[in-house]
mmCIF file of C-alpha atoms and ligand atoms in Angstrom:
data_model
loop_
_atom_site.group_PDB
_atom_site.id
_atom_site.type_symbol
_atom_site.label_atom_id
_atom_site.label_comp_id
_atom_site.label_asym_id
_atom_site.label_seq_id
_atom_site.Cartn_x
_atom_site.Cartn_y
_atom_site.Cartn_z
ATOM 1 C CA MET A 1103 20.474 -66.495 31.327
ATOM 2 C CA LYS A 1104 20.106 -69.706 29.310
ATOM 3 C CA LYS A 1105 21.854 -72.759 30.712
ATOM 4 C CA ILE A 1106 23.885 -73.977 27.756
ATOM 5 C CA GLY A 1107 26.146 -72.198 25.272
ATOM 6 C CA LEU A 1108 26.386 -73.962 21.910
ATOM 7 C CA PHE A 1109 29.426 -72.760 19.948
ATOM 8 C CA PHE A 1110 29.628 -73.847 16.308
ATOM 9 C CA GLY A 1111 31.814 -73.186 13.286
ATOM 10 C CA SER A 1112 30.679 -74.027 9.769
ATOM 11 C CA ASP A 1113 32.215 -73.384 6.334
ATOM 12 C CA THR A 1114 29.388 -74.448 4.031
ATOM 13 C CA GLY A 1115 26.463 -74.444 6.457
ATOM 14 C CA ASN A 1116 26.179 -78.128 7.396
ATOM 15 C CA THR A 1117 27.329 -77.740 10.982
ATOM 16 C CA GLU A 1118 25.198 -74.620 11.401
ATOM 17 C CA GLU A 1119 22.107 -76.541 10.320
ATOM 18 C CA ILE A 1120 22.842 -79.368 12.778
ATOM 19 C CA ALA A 1121 23.560 -76.845 15.574
ATOM 20 C CA LYS A 1122 20.118 -75.283 15.085
ATOM 21 C CA LYS A 1123 18.444 -78.692 15.138
ATOM 22 C CA ILE A 1124 20.248 -79.675 18.331
ATOM 23 C CA GLN A 1125 19.254 -76.345 19.908
ATOM 24 C CA LYS A 1126 15.620 -77.093 19.081
ATOM 25 C CA LEU A 1127 15.821 -80.694 20.340
ATOM 26 C CA ILE A 1128 17.328 -79.676 23.678
ATOM 27 C CA GLY A 1129 15.070 -76.648 23.967
ATOM 28 C CA ASN A 1130 15.371 -73.158 22.505
ATOM 29 C CA ASP A 1131 14.772 -71.855 26.025
ATOM 30 C CA LEU A 1132 17.891 -73.663 27.302
ATOM 31 C CA VAL A 1133 20.444 -73.144 24.539
ATOM 32 C CA THR A 1134 22.102 -69.971 23.208
ATOM 33 C CA LEU A 1135 23.877 -70.343 19.839
ATOM 34 C CA TYR A 1136 27.213 -68.700 19.085
ATOM 35 C CA ASP A 1137 28.793 -68.716 15.626
ATOM 36 C CA MET A 1138 32.589 -68.927 15.996
ATOM 37 C CA TYR A 1139 32.793 -66.372 13.196
ATOM 38 C CA ASP A 1140 32.283 -63.707 15.872
ATOM 39 C CA ALA A 1141 32.315 -65.509 19.245
ATOM 40 C CA LYS A 1142 34.640 -64.307 22.003
ATOM 41 C CA LYS A 1143 36.456 -65.902 24.896
ATOM 42 C CA THR A 1144 34.161 -64.105 27.363
ATOM 43 C CA ASP A 1145 31.154 -65.828 25.759
ATOM 44 C CA PHE A 1146 32.522 -69.172 26.956
ATOM 45 C CA GLU A 1147 33.175 -67.931 30.464
ATOM 46 C CA GLN A 1148 29.485 -67.380 31.266
ATOM 47 C CA PHE A 1149 28.524 -71.063 30.907
ATOM 48 C CA ASP A 1150 29.269 -74.176 32.912
ATOM 49 C CA LYS A 1151 27.455 -76.323 30.312
ATOM 50 C CA ILE A 1152 28.874 -76.040 26.814
ATOM 51 C CA ILE A 1153 28.348 -77.734 23.450
ATOM 52 C CA LEU A 1154 31.039 -77.417 20.761
ATOM 53 C CA GLY A 1155 30.282 -78.155 17.099
ATOM 54 C CA LEU A 1156 32.610 -78.109 14.119
ATOM 55 C CA SER A 1157 33.489 -79.638 10.799
ATOM 56 C CA THR A 1158 36.961 -80.876 9.867
ATOM 57 C CA TRP A 1159 38.710 -79.632 6.719
ATOM 58 C CA HIS A 1160 41.885 -80.162 4.675
ATOM 59 C CA ASP A 1161 43.137 -83.478 6.048
ATOM 60 C CA GLY A 1162 42.380 -83.078 9.715
ATOM 61 C CA GLN A 1163 42.325 -79.286 10.177
ATOM 62 C CA LEU A 1164 39.891 -77.341 12.317
ATOM 63 C CA GLN A 1165 37.055 -75.527 10.538
ATOM 64 C CA SER A 1166 38.347 -72.058 9.599
ATOM 65 C CA ASP A 1167 36.680 -69.973 12.355
ATOM 66 C CA TRP A 1168 37.735 -72.472 15.023
ATOM 67 C CA ASP A 1169 41.210 -72.433 13.544
ATOM 68 C CA SER A 1170 41.405 -68.622 13.885
ATOM 69 C CA PHE A 1171 40.138 -68.832 17.476
ATOM 70 C CA PHE A 1172 42.320 -71.760 18.518
ATOM 71 C CA ASN A 1173 44.948 -69.750 20.447
ATOM 72 C CA ASP A 1174 42.225 -68.116 22.550
ATOM 73 C CA PHE A 1175 40.482 -71.472 22.952
ATOM 74 C CA GLN A 1176 43.626 -72.987 24.442
ATOM 75 C CA SER A 1177 43.658 -70.282 27.124
ATOM 76 C CA ILE A 1178 40.124 -71.021 28.399
ATOM 77 C CA SER A 1179 39.879 -72.802 31.745
ATOM 78 C CA PHE A 1180 37.318 -75.603 31.593
ATOM 79 C CA THR A 1181 37.511 -76.374 35.296
ATOM 80 C CA ASN A 1182 33.970 -76.979 36.604
ATOM 81 C CA LYS A 1183 32.635 -76.976 33.061
ATOM 82 C CA THR A 1184 30.873 -79.883 31.376
ATOM 83 C CA VAL A 1185 31.349 -80.070 27.631
ATOM 84 C CA ALA A 1186 29.708 -82.066 24.826
ATOM 85 C CA LEU A 1187 31.125 -82.100 21.291
ATOM 86 C CA PHE A 1188 29.752 -82.914 17.864
ATOM 87 C CA GLY A 1189 31.640 -83.058 14.605
ATOM 88 C CA LEU A 1190 30.858 -83.233 10.918
ATOM 89 C CA GLY A 1191 33.065 -85.001 8.438
ATOM 90 C CA ASP A 1192 33.337 -87.337 5.495
ATOM 91 C CA GLN A 1193 34.298 -90.859 6.596
ATOM 92 C CA PHE A 1194 35.098 -92.131 3.084
ATOM 93 C CA VAL A 1195 37.087 -89.410 1.288
ATOM 94 C CA TYR A 1196 38.793 -88.320 4.536
ATOM 95 C CA CYS A 1197 38.818 -91.731 6.216
ATOM 96 C CA ASP A 1198 42.179 -91.095 7.911
ATOM 97 C CA TYR A 1199 41.045 -87.784 9.433
ATOM 98 C CA PHE A 1200 37.362 -88.372 10.145
ATOM 99 C CA ILE A 1201 36.043 -85.625 12.490
ATOM 100 C CA ASP A 1202 39.607 -84.997 13.724
ATOM 101 C CA GLY A 1203 38.478 -81.551 14.914
ATOM 102 C CA VAL A 1204 36.455 -83.152 17.711
ATOM 103 C CA GLY A 1205 39.630 -84.801 18.968
ATOM 104 C CA ILE A 1206 41.645 -81.575 18.706
ATOM 105 C CA LEU A 1207 39.136 -79.453 20.663
ATOM 106 C CA GLY A 1208 38.326 -82.291 23.070
ATOM 107 C CA GLU A 1209 41.953 -82.681 24.036
ATOM 108 C CA VAL A 1210 42.149 -78.985 24.988
ATOM 109 C CA VAL A 1211 38.980 -79.299 27.081
ATOM 110 C CA ILE A 1212 40.445 -82.282 28.950
ATOM 111 C CA ASN A 1213 43.880 -80.686 29.425
ATOM 112 C CA ASN A 1214 42.223 -77.493 30.713
ATOM 113 C CA GLY A 1215 40.216 -79.289 33.386
ATOM 114 C CA GLY A 1216 36.842 -79.901 31.697
ATOM 115 C CA LYS A 1217 34.567 -82.911 31.910
ATOM 116 C CA ILE A 1218 33.446 -84.405 28.600
ATOM 117 C CA ILE A 1219 30.005 -85.934 28.137
ATOM 118 C CA GLY A 1220 28.163 -87.132 25.042
ATOM 119 C CA LYS A 1221 30.650 -89.770 23.951
ATOM 120 C CA TRP A 1222 29.405 -91.814 21.028
ATOM 121 C CA PRO A 1223 30.072 -95.373 19.768
ATOM 122 C CA THR A 1224 31.994 -95.807 16.506
ATOM 123 C CA ASP A 1225 29.674 -98.625 15.382
ATOM 124 C CA GLY A 1226 28.176 -97.873 11.971
ATOM 125 C CA TYR A 1227 31.056 -95.677 10.756
ATOM 126 C CA GLU A 1228 33.725 -96.891 8.299
ATOM 127 C CA HIS A 1229 36.600 -94.501 8.947
ATOM 128 C CA THR A 1230 40.177 -95.760 9.243
ATOM 129 C CA SER A 1231 41.469 -93.310 11.784
ATOM 130 C CA SER A 1232 40.219 -90.361 13.829
ATOM 131 C CA LYS A 1233 41.732 -88.076 16.464
ATOM 132 C CA ALA A 1234 38.263 -88.163 18.045
ATOM 133 C CA GLU A 1235 38.643 -91.907 18.743
ATOM 134 C CA LYS A 1236 40.943 -91.637 21.751
ATOM 135 C CA GLU A 1237 39.752 -94.934 23.188
ATOM 136 C CA SER A 1238 39.019 -97.659 20.692
ATOM 137 C CA GLY A 1239 35.349 -97.923 19.745
ATOM 138 C CA VAL A 1240 34.283 -94.563 21.174
ATOM 139 C CA PHE A 1241 34.286 -91.062 19.690
ATOM 140 C CA LEU A 1242 34.752 -88.166 22.118
ATOM 141 C CA GLY A 1243 31.529 -86.727 20.700
ATOM 142 C CA LEU A 1244 28.751 -87.250 18.181
ATOM 143 C CA ALA A 1245 29.885 -87.931 14.600
ATOM 144 C CA ILE A 1246 27.693 -86.714 11.727
ATOM 145 C CA ASP A 1247 28.395 -87.476 8.070
ATOM 146 C CA GLU A 1248 26.143 -85.410 5.831
ATOM 147 C CA ASP A 1249 28.174 -86.403 2.773
ATOM 148 C CA ASN A 1250 27.544 -90.155 3.023
ATOM 149 C CA GLN A 1251 25.021 -90.946 5.750
ATOM 150 C CA TYR A 1252 22.615 -88.011 5.798
ATOM 151 C CA GLU A 1253 19.713 -90.467 6.181
ATOM 152 C CA LEU A 1254 21.058 -91.421 9.635
ATOM 153 C CA THR A 1255 21.532 -87.854 10.883
ATOM 154 C CA GLU A 1256 18.090 -87.249 12.318
ATOM 155 C CA GLU A 1257 18.104 -90.436 14.373
ATOM 156 C CA ARG A 1258 21.650 -89.723 15.577
ATOM 157 C CA ILE A 1259 20.948 -86.175 16.734
ATOM 158 C CA ASN A 1260 17.662 -87.180 18.362
ATOM 159 C CA LYS A 1261 19.382 -89.901 20.362
ATOM 160 C CA TRP A 1262 22.406 -87.784 21.245
ATOM 161 C CA SER A 1263 20.270 -84.859 22.394
ATOM 162 C CA VAL A 1264 18.393 -87.116 24.833
ATOM 163 C CA GLN A 1265 21.736 -88.550 26.013
ATOM 164 C CA ILE A 1266 23.414 -85.209 26.696
ATOM 165 C CA LYS A 1267 20.323 -83.721 28.366
ATOM 166 C CA LYS A 1268 20.538 -86.577 30.837
ATOM 167 C CA GLU A 1269 24.324 -86.250 31.204
ATOM 168 C CA PHE A 1270 24.003 -82.477 31.734
ATOM 169 C CA ASN A 1271 21.469 -83.305 34.495
ATOM 170 C CA LEU A 1272 18.747 -81.238 32.838
HETATM 171 C C1 FMN B 1449 38.324 -79.865 0.765
HETATM 172 C C2 FMN B 1449 37.619 -80.633 1.858
HETATM 173 C C3 FMN B 1449 38.369 -81.162 2.900
HETATM 174 C C4 FMN B 1449 37.746 -81.921 3.929
HETATM 175 N N1 FMN B 1449 38.526 -82.499 4.906
HETATM 176 C C5 FMN B 1449 37.931 -83.314 5.829
HETATM 177 C C6 FMN B 1449 38.714 -84.000 6.802
HETATM 178 O O1 FMN B 1449 39.937 -83.891 6.885
HETATM 179 N N2 FMN B 1449 38.056 -84.819 7.701
HETATM 180 C C7 FMN B 1449 36.695 -84.990 7.664
HETATM 181 O O2 FMN B 1449 36.163 -85.739 8.489
HETATM 182 N N3 FMN B 1449 35.933 -84.338 6.730
HETATM 183 C C8 FMN B 1449 36.509 -83.515 5.817
HETATM 184 N N4 FMN B 1449 35.734 -82.854 4.896
HETATM 185 C C9 FMN B 1449 34.259 -83.014 4.942
HETATM 186 C C10 FMN B 1449 33.542 -81.847 5.630
HETATM 187 O O3 FMN B 1449 33.925 -81.753 6.997
HETATM 188 C C11 FMN B 1449 32.025 -82.071 5.551
HETATM 189 O O4 FMN B 1449 31.614 -81.911 4.215
HETATM 190 C C12 FMN B 1449 31.194 -81.197 6.465
HETATM 191 O O5 FMN B 1449 29.843 -81.608 6.405
HETATM 192 C C13 FMN B 1449 31.283 -79.709 6.151
HETATM 193 O O6 FMN B 1449 30.590 -79.003 7.155
HETATM 194 P P1 FMN B 1449 30.457 -77.406 7.198
HETATM 195 O O7 FMN B 1449 29.593 -77.004 6.031
HETATM 196 O O8 FMN B 1449 29.757 -77.111 8.466
HETATM 197 O O9 FMN B 1449 31.815 -76.821 7.143
HETATM 198 C C14 FMN B 1449 36.336 -82.104 3.896
HETATM 199 C C15 FMN B 1449 35.594 -81.545 2.834
HETATM 200 C C16 FMN B 1449 36.217 -80.836 1.840
HETATM 201 C C17 FMN B 1449 35.364 -80.276 0.711
#
């Protein structure tokens, strides 16, 4: 079995595209992709290394497939699991809710016993507020803004992939 489960939800395809790139950067042989459109709770239970990816919609709401799954998600035990998160958002139009979904999922992971890796500095982003910024200056996971800073995406995912590989001890 592959070592990492990468679970993503995407409404217009941006997060899906980034998920596939991250899978390739970490190694197709190491990462299995799951679209939250049809992922199940049992899919999470097979992995102790997990990556969660999502966009945020409608003033701080979870992407629609994550939103539908959220009750099940809250019942997953993350004890002995290491989790990295990445989020897509728009830091200008939705500056008060930038990648809030990362904060919402991350909080469940922490409350349910998981260890979070892949934290990311807020330098270079111009949001006002984010549920993903639990401690000032640090996002709980990687922030990607395809709407305003697509030219920075490749560098960000390259760097983050190296970082989480190390933090996953791979
Ligand atoms: C109607 C609408 C609402 C949005 N709400 C938010 C939001 O609250 N916070 C945020 O960071 N981004 C928000 N966004 C930006 C999306 O998250 C962003 O475009 C993302 O790349 C979409 O990814 P997806 O195609 O994987 O769903 C919103 C976009 C739209 C069109």
